[in-house]
Short mmCIF file of C-alpha atoms and ligand atoms in Angstrom, two decimals:
data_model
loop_
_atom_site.label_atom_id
_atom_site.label_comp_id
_atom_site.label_asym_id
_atom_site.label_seq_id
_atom_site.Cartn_x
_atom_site.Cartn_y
_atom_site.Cartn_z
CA UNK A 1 -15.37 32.43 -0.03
CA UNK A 2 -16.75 35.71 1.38
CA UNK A 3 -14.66 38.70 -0.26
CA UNK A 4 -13.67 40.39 3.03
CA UNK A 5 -11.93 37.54 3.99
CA UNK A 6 -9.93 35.55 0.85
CA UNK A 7 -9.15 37.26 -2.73
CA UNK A 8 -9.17 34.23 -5.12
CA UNK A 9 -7.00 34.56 -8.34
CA UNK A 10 -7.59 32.73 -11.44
CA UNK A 11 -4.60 32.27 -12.67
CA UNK A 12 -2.55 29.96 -11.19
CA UNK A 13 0.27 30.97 -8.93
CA UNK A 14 4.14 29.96 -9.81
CA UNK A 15 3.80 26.90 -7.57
CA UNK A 16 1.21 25.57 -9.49
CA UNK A 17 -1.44 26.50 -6.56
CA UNK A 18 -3.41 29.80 -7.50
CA UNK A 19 -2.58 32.34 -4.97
CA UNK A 20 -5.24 32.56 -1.93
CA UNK A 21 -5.22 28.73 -2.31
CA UNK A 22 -6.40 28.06 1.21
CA UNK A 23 -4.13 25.26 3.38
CA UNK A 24 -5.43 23.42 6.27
CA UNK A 25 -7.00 20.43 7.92
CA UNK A 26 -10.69 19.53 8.80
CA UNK A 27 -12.34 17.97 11.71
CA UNK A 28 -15.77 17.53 12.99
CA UNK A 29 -17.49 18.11 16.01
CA UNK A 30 -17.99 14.41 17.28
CA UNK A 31 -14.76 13.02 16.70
CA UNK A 32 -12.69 15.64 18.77
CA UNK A 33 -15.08 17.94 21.40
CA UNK A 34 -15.57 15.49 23.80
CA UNK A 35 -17.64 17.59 26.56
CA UNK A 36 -20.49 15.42 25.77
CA UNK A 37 -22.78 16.72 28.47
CA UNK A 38 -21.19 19.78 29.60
CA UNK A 39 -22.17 23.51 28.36
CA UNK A 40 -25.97 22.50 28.05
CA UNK A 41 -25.25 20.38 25.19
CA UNK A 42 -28.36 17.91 24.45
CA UNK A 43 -28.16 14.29 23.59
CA UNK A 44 -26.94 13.81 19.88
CA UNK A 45 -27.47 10.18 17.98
CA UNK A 46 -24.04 9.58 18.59
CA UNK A 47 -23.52 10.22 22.48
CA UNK A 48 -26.49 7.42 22.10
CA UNK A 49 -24.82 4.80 19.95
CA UNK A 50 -21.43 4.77 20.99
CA UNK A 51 -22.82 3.96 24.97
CA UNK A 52 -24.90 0.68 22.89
CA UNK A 53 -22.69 -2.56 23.40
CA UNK A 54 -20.81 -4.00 20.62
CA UNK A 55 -21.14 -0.79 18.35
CA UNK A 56 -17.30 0.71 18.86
CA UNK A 57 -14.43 -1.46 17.96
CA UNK A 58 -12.36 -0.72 21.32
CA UNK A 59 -15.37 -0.01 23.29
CA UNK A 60 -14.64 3.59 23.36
CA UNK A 61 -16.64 6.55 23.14
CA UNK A 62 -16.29 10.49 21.95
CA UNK A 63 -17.56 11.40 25.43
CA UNK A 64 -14.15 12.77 26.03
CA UNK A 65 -12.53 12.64 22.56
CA UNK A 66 -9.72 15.15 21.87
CA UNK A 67 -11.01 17.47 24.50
CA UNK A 68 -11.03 20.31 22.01
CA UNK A 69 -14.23 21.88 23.90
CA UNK A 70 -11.89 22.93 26.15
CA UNK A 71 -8.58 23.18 25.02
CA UNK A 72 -9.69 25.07 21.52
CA UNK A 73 -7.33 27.89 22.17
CA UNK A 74 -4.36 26.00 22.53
CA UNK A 75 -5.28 23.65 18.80
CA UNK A 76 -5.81 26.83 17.20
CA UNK A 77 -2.71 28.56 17.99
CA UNK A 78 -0.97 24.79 16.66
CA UNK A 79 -3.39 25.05 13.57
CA UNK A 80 -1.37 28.92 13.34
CA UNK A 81 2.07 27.22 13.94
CA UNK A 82 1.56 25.24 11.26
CA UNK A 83 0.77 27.82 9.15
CA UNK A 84 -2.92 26.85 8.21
CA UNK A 85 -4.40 29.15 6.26
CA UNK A 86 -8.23 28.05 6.54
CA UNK A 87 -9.66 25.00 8.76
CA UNK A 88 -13.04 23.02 8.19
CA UNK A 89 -14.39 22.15 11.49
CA UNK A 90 -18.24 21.28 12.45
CA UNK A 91 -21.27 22.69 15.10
CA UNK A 92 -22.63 20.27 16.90
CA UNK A 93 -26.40 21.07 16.21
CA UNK A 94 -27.06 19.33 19.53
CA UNK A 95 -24.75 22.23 21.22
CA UNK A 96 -26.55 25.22 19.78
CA UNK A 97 -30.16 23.70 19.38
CA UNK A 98 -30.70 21.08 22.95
CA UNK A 99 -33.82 19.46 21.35
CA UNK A 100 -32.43 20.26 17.95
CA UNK A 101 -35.54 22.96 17.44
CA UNK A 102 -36.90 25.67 19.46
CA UNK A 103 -34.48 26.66 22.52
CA UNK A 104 -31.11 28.24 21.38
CA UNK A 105 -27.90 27.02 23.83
CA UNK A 106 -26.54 30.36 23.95
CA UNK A 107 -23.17 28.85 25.97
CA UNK A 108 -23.08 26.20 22.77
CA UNK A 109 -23.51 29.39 20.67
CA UNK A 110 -20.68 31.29 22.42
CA UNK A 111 -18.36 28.47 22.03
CA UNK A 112 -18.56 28.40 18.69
CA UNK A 113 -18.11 32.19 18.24
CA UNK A 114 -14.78 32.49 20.64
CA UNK A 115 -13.89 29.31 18.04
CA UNK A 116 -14.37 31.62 14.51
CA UNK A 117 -13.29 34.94 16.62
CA UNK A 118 -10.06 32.81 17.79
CA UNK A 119 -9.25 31.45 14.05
CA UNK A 120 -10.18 35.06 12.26
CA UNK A 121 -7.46 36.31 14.70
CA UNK A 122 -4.82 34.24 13.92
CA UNK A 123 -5.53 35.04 10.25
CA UNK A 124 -7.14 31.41 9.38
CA UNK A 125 -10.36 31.43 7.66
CA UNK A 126 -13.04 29.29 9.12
CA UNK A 127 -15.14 27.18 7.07
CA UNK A 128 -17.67 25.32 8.57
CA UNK A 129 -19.61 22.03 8.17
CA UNK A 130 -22.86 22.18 9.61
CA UNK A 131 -24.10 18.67 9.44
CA UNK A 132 -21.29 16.56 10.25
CA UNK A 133 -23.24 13.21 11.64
CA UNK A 134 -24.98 14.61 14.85
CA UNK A 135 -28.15 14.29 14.64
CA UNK A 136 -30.01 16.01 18.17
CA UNK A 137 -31.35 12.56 19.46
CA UNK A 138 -34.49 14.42 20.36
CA UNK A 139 -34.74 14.21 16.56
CA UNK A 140 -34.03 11.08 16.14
CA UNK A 141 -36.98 10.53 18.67
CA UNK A 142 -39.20 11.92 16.19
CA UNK A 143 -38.68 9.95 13.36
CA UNK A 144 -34.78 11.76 12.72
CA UNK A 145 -34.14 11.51 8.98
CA UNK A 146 -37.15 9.41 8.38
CA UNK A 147 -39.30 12.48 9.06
CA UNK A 148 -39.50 15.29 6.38
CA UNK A 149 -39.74 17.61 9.20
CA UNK A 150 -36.22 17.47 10.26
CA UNK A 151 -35.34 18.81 6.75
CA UNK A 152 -37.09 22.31 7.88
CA UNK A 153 -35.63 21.61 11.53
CA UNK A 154 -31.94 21.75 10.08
CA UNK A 155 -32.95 24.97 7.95
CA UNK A 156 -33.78 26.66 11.11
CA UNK A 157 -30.68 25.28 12.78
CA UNK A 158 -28.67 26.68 9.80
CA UNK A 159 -30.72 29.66 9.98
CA UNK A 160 -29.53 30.22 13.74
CA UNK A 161 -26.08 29.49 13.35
CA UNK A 162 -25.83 31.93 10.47
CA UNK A 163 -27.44 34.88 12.52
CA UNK A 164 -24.85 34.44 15.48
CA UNK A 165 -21.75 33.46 12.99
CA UNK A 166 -22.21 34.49 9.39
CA UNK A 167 -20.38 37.97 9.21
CA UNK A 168 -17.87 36.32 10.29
CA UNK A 169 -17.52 32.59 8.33
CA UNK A 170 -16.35 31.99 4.72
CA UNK A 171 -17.89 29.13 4.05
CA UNK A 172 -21.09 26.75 4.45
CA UNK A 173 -21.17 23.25 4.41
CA UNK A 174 -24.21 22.11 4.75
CA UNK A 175 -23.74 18.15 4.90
CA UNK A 176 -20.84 16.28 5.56
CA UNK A 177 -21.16 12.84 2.78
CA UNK A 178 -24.55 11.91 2.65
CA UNK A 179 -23.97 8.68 0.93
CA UNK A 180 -22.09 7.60 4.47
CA UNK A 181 -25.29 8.75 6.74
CA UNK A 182 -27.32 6.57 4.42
CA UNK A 183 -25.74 3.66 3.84
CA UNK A 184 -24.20 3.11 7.16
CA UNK A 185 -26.59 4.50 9.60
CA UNK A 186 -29.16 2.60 7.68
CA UNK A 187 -28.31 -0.04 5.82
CA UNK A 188 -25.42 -1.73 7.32
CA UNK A 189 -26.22 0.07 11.06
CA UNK A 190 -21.93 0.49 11.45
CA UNK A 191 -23.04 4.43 12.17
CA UNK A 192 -25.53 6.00 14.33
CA UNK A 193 -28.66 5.54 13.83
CA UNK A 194 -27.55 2.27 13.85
CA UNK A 195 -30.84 1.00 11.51
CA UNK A 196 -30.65 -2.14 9.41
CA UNK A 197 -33.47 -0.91 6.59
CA UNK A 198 -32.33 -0.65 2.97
CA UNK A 199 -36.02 0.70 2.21
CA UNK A 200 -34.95 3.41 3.70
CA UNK A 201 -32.22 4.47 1.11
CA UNK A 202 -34.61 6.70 -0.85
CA UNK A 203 -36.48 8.59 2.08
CA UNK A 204 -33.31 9.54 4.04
CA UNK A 205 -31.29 10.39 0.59
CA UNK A 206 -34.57 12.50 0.09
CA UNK A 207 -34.58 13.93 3.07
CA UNK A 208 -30.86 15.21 3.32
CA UNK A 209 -30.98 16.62 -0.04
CA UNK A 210 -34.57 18.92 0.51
CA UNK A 211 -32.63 19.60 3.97
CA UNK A 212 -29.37 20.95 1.94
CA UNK A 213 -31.91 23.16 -0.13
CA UNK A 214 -33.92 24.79 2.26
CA UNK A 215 -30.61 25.03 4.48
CA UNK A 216 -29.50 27.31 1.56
CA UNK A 217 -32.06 29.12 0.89
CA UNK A 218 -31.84 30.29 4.81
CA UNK A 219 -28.17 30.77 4.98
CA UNK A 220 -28.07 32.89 1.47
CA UNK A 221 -30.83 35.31 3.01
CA UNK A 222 -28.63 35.68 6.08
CA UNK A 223 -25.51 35.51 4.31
CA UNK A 224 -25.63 36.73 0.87
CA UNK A 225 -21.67 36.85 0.31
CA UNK A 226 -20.80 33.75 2.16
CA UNK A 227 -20.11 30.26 -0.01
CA UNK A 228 -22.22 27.30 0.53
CA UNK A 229 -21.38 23.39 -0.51
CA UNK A 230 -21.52 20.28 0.62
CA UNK A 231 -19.29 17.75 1.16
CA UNK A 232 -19.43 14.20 -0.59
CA UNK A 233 -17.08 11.36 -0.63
CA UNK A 234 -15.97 10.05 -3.59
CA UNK A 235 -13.93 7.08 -4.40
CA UNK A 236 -12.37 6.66 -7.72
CA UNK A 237 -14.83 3.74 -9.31
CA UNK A 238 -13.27 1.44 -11.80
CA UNK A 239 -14.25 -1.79 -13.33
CA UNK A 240 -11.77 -4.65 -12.66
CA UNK A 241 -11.63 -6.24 -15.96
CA UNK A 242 -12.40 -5.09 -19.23
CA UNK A 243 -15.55 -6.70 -19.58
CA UNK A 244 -18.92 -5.32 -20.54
CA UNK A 245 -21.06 -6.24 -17.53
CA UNK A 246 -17.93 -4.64 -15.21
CA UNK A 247 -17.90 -1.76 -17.18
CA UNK A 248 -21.31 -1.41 -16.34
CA UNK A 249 -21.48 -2.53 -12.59
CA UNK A 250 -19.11 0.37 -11.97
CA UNK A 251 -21.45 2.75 -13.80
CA UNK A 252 -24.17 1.25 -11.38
CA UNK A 253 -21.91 1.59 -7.90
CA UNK A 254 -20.72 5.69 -9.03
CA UNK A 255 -25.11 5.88 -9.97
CA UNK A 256 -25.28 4.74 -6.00
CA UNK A 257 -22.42 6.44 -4.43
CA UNK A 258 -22.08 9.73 -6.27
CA UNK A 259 -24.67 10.37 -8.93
CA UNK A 260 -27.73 9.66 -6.65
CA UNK A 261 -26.36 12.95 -4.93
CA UNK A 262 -24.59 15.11 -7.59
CA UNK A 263 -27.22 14.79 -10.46
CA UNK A 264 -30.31 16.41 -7.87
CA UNK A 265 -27.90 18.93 -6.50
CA UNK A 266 -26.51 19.83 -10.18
CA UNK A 267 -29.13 19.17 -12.57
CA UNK A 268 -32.31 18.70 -10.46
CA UNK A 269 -33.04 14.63 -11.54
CA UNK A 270 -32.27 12.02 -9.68
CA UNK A 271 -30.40 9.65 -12.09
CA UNK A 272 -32.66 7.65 -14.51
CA UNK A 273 -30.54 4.31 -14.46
CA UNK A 274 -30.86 4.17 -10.35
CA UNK A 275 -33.99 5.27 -10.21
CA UNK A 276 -35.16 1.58 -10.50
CA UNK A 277 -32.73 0.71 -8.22
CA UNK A 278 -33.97 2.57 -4.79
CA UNK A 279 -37.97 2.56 -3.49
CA UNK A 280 -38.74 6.23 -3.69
CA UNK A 281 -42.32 6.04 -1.65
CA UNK A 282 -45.08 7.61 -4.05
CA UNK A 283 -45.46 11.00 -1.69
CA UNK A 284 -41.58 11.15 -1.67
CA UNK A 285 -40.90 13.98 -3.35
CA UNK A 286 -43.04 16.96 -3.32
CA UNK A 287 -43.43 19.76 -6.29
CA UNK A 288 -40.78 22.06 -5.64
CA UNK A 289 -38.39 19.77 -4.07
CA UNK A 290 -35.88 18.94 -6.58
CA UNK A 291 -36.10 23.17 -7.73
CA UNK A 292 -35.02 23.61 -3.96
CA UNK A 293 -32.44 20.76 -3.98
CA UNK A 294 -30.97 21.66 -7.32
CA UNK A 295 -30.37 25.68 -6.01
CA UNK A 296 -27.06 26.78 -7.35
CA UNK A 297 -24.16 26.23 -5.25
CA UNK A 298 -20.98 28.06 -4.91
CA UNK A 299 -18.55 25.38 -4.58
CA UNK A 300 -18.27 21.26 -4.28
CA UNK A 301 -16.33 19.92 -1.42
CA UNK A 302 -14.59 16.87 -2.65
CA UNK A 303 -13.66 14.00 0.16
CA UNK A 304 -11.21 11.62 -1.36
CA UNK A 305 -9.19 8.69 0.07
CA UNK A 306 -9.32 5.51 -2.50
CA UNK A 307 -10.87 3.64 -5.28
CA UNK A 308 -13.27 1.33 -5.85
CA UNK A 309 -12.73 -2.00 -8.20
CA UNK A 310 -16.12 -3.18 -9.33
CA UNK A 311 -16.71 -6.02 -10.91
CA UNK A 312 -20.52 -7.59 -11.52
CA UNK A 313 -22.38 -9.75 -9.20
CA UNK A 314 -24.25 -12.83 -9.56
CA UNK A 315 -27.46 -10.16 -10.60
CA UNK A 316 -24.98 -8.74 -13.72
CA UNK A 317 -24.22 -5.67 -13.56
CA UNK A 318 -27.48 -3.99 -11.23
CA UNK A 319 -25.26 -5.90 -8.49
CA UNK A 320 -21.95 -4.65 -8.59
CA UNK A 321 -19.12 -5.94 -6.76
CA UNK A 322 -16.05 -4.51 -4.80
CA UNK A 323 -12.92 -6.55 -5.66
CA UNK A 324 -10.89 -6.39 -2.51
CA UNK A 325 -8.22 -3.96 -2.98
CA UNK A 326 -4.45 -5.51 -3.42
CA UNK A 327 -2.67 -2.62 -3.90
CA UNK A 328 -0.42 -0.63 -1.03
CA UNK A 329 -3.15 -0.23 2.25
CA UNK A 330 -3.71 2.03 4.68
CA UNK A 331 -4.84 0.37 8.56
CA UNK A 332 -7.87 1.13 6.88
CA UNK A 333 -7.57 -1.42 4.36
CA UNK A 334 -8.41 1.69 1.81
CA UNK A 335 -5.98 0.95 -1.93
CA UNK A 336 -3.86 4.10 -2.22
CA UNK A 337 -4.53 5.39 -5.20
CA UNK A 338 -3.42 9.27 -5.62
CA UNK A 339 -4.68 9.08 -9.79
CA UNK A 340 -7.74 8.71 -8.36
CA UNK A 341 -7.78 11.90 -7.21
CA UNK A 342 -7.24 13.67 -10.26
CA UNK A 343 -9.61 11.56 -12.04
CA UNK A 344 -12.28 12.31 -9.79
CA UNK A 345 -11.81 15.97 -10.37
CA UNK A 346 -11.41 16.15 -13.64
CA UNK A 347 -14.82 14.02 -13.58
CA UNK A 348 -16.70 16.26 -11.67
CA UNK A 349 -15.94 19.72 -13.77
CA UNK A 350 -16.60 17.85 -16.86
CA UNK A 351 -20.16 16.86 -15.90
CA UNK A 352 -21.48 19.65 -13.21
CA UNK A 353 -19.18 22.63 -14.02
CA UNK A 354 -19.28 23.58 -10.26
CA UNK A 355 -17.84 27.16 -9.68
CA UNK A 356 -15.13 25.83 -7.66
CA UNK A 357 -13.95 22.64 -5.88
CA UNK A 358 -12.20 22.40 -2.78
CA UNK A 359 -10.77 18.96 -1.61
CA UNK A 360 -12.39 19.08 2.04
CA UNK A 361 -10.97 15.83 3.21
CA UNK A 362 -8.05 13.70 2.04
CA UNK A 363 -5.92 11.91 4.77
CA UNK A 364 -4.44 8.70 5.85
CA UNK A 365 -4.38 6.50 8.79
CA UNK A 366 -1.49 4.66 9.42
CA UNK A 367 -0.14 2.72 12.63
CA UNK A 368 1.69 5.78 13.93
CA UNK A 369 3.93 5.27 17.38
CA UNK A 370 5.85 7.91 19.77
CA UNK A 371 9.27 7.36 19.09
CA UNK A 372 11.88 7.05 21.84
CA UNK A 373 12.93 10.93 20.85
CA UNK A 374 9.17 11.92 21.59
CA UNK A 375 8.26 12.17 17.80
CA UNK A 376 6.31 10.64 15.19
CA UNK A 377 8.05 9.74 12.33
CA UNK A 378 4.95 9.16 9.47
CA UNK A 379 7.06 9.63 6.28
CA UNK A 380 4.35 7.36 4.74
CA UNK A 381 1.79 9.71 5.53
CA UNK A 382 4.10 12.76 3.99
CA UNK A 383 4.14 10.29 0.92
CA UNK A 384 0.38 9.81 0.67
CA UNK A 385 -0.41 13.77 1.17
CA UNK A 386 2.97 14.78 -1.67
CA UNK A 387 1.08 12.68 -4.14
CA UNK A 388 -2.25 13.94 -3.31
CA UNK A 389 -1.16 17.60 -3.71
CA UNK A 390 0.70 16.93 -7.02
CA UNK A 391 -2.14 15.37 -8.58
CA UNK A 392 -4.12 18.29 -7.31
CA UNK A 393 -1.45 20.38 -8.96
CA UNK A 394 -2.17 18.68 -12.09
CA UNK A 395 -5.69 18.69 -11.98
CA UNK A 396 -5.32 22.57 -11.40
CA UNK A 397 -2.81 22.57 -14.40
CA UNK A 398 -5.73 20.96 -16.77
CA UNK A 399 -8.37 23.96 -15.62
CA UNK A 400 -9.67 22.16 -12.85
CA UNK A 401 -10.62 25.43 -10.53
CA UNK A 402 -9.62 23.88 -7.43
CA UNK A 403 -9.23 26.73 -4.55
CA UNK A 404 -8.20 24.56 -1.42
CA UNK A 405 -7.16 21.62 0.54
CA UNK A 406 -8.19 20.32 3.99
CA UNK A 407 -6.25 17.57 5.03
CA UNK A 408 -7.88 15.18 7.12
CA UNK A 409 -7.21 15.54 9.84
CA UNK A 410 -5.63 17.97 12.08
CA UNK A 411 -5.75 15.59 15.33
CA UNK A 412 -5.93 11.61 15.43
CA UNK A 413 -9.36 11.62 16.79
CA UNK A 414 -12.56 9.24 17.50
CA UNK A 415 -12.79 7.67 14.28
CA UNK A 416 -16.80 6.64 14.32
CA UNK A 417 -17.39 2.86 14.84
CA UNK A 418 -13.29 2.23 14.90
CA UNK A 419 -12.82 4.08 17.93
CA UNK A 420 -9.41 5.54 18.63
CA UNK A 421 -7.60 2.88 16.78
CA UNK A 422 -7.34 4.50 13.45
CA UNK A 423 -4.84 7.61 13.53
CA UNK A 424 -5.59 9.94 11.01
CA UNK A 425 -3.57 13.33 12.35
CA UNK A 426 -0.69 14.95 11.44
CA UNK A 427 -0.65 15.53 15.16
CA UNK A 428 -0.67 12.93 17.48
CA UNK A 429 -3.11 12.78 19.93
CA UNK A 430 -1.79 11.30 23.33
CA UNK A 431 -4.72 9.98 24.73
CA UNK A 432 -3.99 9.56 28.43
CA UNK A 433 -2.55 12.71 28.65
CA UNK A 434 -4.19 15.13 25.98
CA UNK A 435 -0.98 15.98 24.64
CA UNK A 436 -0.73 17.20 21.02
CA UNK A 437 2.33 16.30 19.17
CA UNK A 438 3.18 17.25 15.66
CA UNK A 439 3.76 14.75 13.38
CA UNK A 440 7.13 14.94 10.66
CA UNK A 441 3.81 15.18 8.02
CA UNK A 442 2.86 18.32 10.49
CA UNK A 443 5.84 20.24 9.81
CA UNK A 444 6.06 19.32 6.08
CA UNK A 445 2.49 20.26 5.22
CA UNK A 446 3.23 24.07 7.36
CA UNK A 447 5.83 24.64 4.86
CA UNK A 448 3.72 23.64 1.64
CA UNK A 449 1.61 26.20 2.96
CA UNK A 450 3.81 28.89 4.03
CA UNK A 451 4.85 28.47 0.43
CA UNK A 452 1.31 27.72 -1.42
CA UNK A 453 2.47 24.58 -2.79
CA UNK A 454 6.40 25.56 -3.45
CA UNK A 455 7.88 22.91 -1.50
CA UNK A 456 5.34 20.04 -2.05
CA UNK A 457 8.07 18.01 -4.16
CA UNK A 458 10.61 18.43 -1.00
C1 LIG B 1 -14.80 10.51 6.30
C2 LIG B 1 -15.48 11.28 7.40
C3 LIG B 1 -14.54 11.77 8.47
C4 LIG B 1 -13.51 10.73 8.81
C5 LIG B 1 -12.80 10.26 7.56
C6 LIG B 1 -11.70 9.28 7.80
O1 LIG B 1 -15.70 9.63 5.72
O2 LIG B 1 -16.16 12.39 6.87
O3 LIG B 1 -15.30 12.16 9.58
O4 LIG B 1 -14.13 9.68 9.45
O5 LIG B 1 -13.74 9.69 6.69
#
């Protein structure tokens, strides 16, 4: 994180968190703006999806959303309540960039300066996603992630946003899960885009990563003290049985998930046993790309909310399997499984040794109601984020050098193709009227991080 802001400690702190451990919650642009067309904000891939029938679960649409664009003062001064100490939130490219190139949006620009100027000043440090989903539809129009061209498009986005914001932000993210963007805006079409083309697997994967690469090399000759990442989900991946070929069908699903991503970004090779797996088109990959892909980063950002049971399809084990989960569920239907967790860490600093790791989204939905007292009573949700912290604790306790947690998420928000049914706060959004309402996990997560981490077994 950039030194005028955070002093990180190595040694771990009484509580088991190492002092400077940064506390907070993440959200992203899409799910909780709203002010779709307002500001001079262009047309993003979402604002055209969610308006296609049949694609949202309730028929609703982020149009509105949380109406953060406009009540951002009064969430951040919550966020402070609650004692965050850093929050992960996402630009909207389409809000700073109309046509996603060319013509800056200087009132999408301002917005998200009053939003960093509002956190710095209630002592929160602002870390900030810039790829969370969004792609400017005038993109799209061109071919969007198809196209290699958008990889240099989102390097001068970056580039732009840095300019305006980067004295002033602790850390870049530059994508937000790119296994998600590929496999379910393209393959299964649940996400915008909205495509149905498995050929596409290796020229979008392509294309995200080379955009990552030249997005850093932009931001770190803007920003030379400012820490860049990205963000990828990972799901603890475990073979159901004990047999060989399930063994090996989970090696195949984590080579599809995660290693497809973390091997280019970390060693500069995309991994030799997928490789057969996924059409790479002959003029794919330029000399130079995988150099600019595999540029050294400054931190991983860890999403993690389940595991995976894999056990081999009728192709062995090139066609693994997910065993549906039986274990306790979330309205997601995700397993919870807080060993996974630690696992997943420990994973990850034994084979890419990044500098640091920050958990940039862990979180829970659960069927959460207004009591008759005008609360929200989630004790399971507590539950899932206690167990999540200790085994972060642990992981930190084996030399893991985790440095922060975002909890996902601050608000129950749009949640992509579920709509609003999926509530994922620790607030509670109420809809109709906008109001924000701390959850019981609300208040016990402000004082785990009033404390760093003291109270997490309370
Ligand atoms: C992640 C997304 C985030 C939210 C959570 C529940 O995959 O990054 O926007 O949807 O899942």
């Amino acid at each position: 994180m950039n030194d005028t802001n955070v002093h990180l400690q190595d040694s771990a702190s009484e509580t088991g968190f190492p002092s400077g451990f940064l506390w907070g919650t993440a959200t992203a642009a899409y799910q909780i703006e709203g002010a779709a067309r307002e500001g001079g904000k262009g047309e993003s891939i979402w604002d055209r999806f969610v308006h296609a029938p049949g694609t949202i679960a309730d028929g609703s649409t982020g149009d509105i959303a949380c109406d953060h664009y406009h009540r951002w003062s009064d969430d951040l001064d919550l966020m402070a309540r609650l004692s965050h100490s850093a929050y992960r939130f996402s630009i909207a490219w389409s809000r700073v960039l109309p046509d996603g190139k060319g013509h800056i949006n200087e009132t999408g620009m301002d917005f998200y300066e009053q939003l960093v100027d509002g956190l710095l000043a209630r002592g929160i440090v602002p870390c900030v996603t810039l790829y969370h989903w969004d792609l400017p539809q005038a993109l799209q129009d061109r071919g969007g992630w198809e196209n290699r061209d958008t990889a240099s498009y989102f390097a001068d986005f970056a580039q732009a946003v840095a300019r305006r914001l980067g004295d002033r932000v602790s850390a870049w993210i530059t994508h937000n899960e790119p296994h998600i963007i590929v496999y379910h805006g393209y393959v299964d079409g649940t996400k915008a885009p909205g495509l149905r083309n498995p050929a596409l697997v290796g020229p979008i994967s392509h294309h995200l990563l080379l955009s990552h690469g030249l997005a850093c090399q932009a931001l770190r000759a803007e920003t030379p003290h400012t820490d860049i990442g990205m963000a990828l989900n990972f799901a603890a991946i475990e073979p159901a049985t004990d047999r060989e070929a399930d063994a090996e069908a989970a090696r195949t699903l984590d080579g599809l998930w995660h290693r497809w991503f973390t091997d280019p970004l970390f060693t500069g090779a995309y991994p030799e046993d997928i490789v057969p797996l996924i059409a790479q088109p002959p003029d794919l990959i330029r000399s130079g790309d995988l150099e600019t892909i595999a540029a050294p980063l400054d931190f991983l950002g860890v999403n993690y909310y389940t595991r995976a049971l894999v056990r081999a399809g009728k192709g062995g084990p090139t066609d693994p399997r997910i065993v549906p989960p039986s274990g306790p569920l979330t309205t997601m239907g995700w397993e919870i499984y807080p060993e996974g967790l630690r696992a997943t860490l420990t994973r990850l600093h034994r084979d890419y040794q990044p500098k640091y790791l920050y958990i940039t989204e862990n979180g829970v939905a659960f069927p959460d109601t207004l009591t008759g007292d005008g609360e929200v009573h989630d004790a399971a949700r507590t539950r899932y984020l206690r167990e999540h912290f200790l085994a972060t604790r642990q992981a930190i306790a084996e030399g893991m050098p985790v440095r922060g947690f975002f909890v996902w998420s601050l608000l129950d928000n749009f949640e992509w193709s579920y709509g609003f049914g999926q509530r994922f706060g620790i607030v509670y959004t109420d809809y109709p009227t906008q109001r924000r309402i701390p959850k019981d996990s609300a208040t016990w997560l402000a004082r785990v991080a009033a404390t760093n981490g003291g109270t997490v077994e309370e």
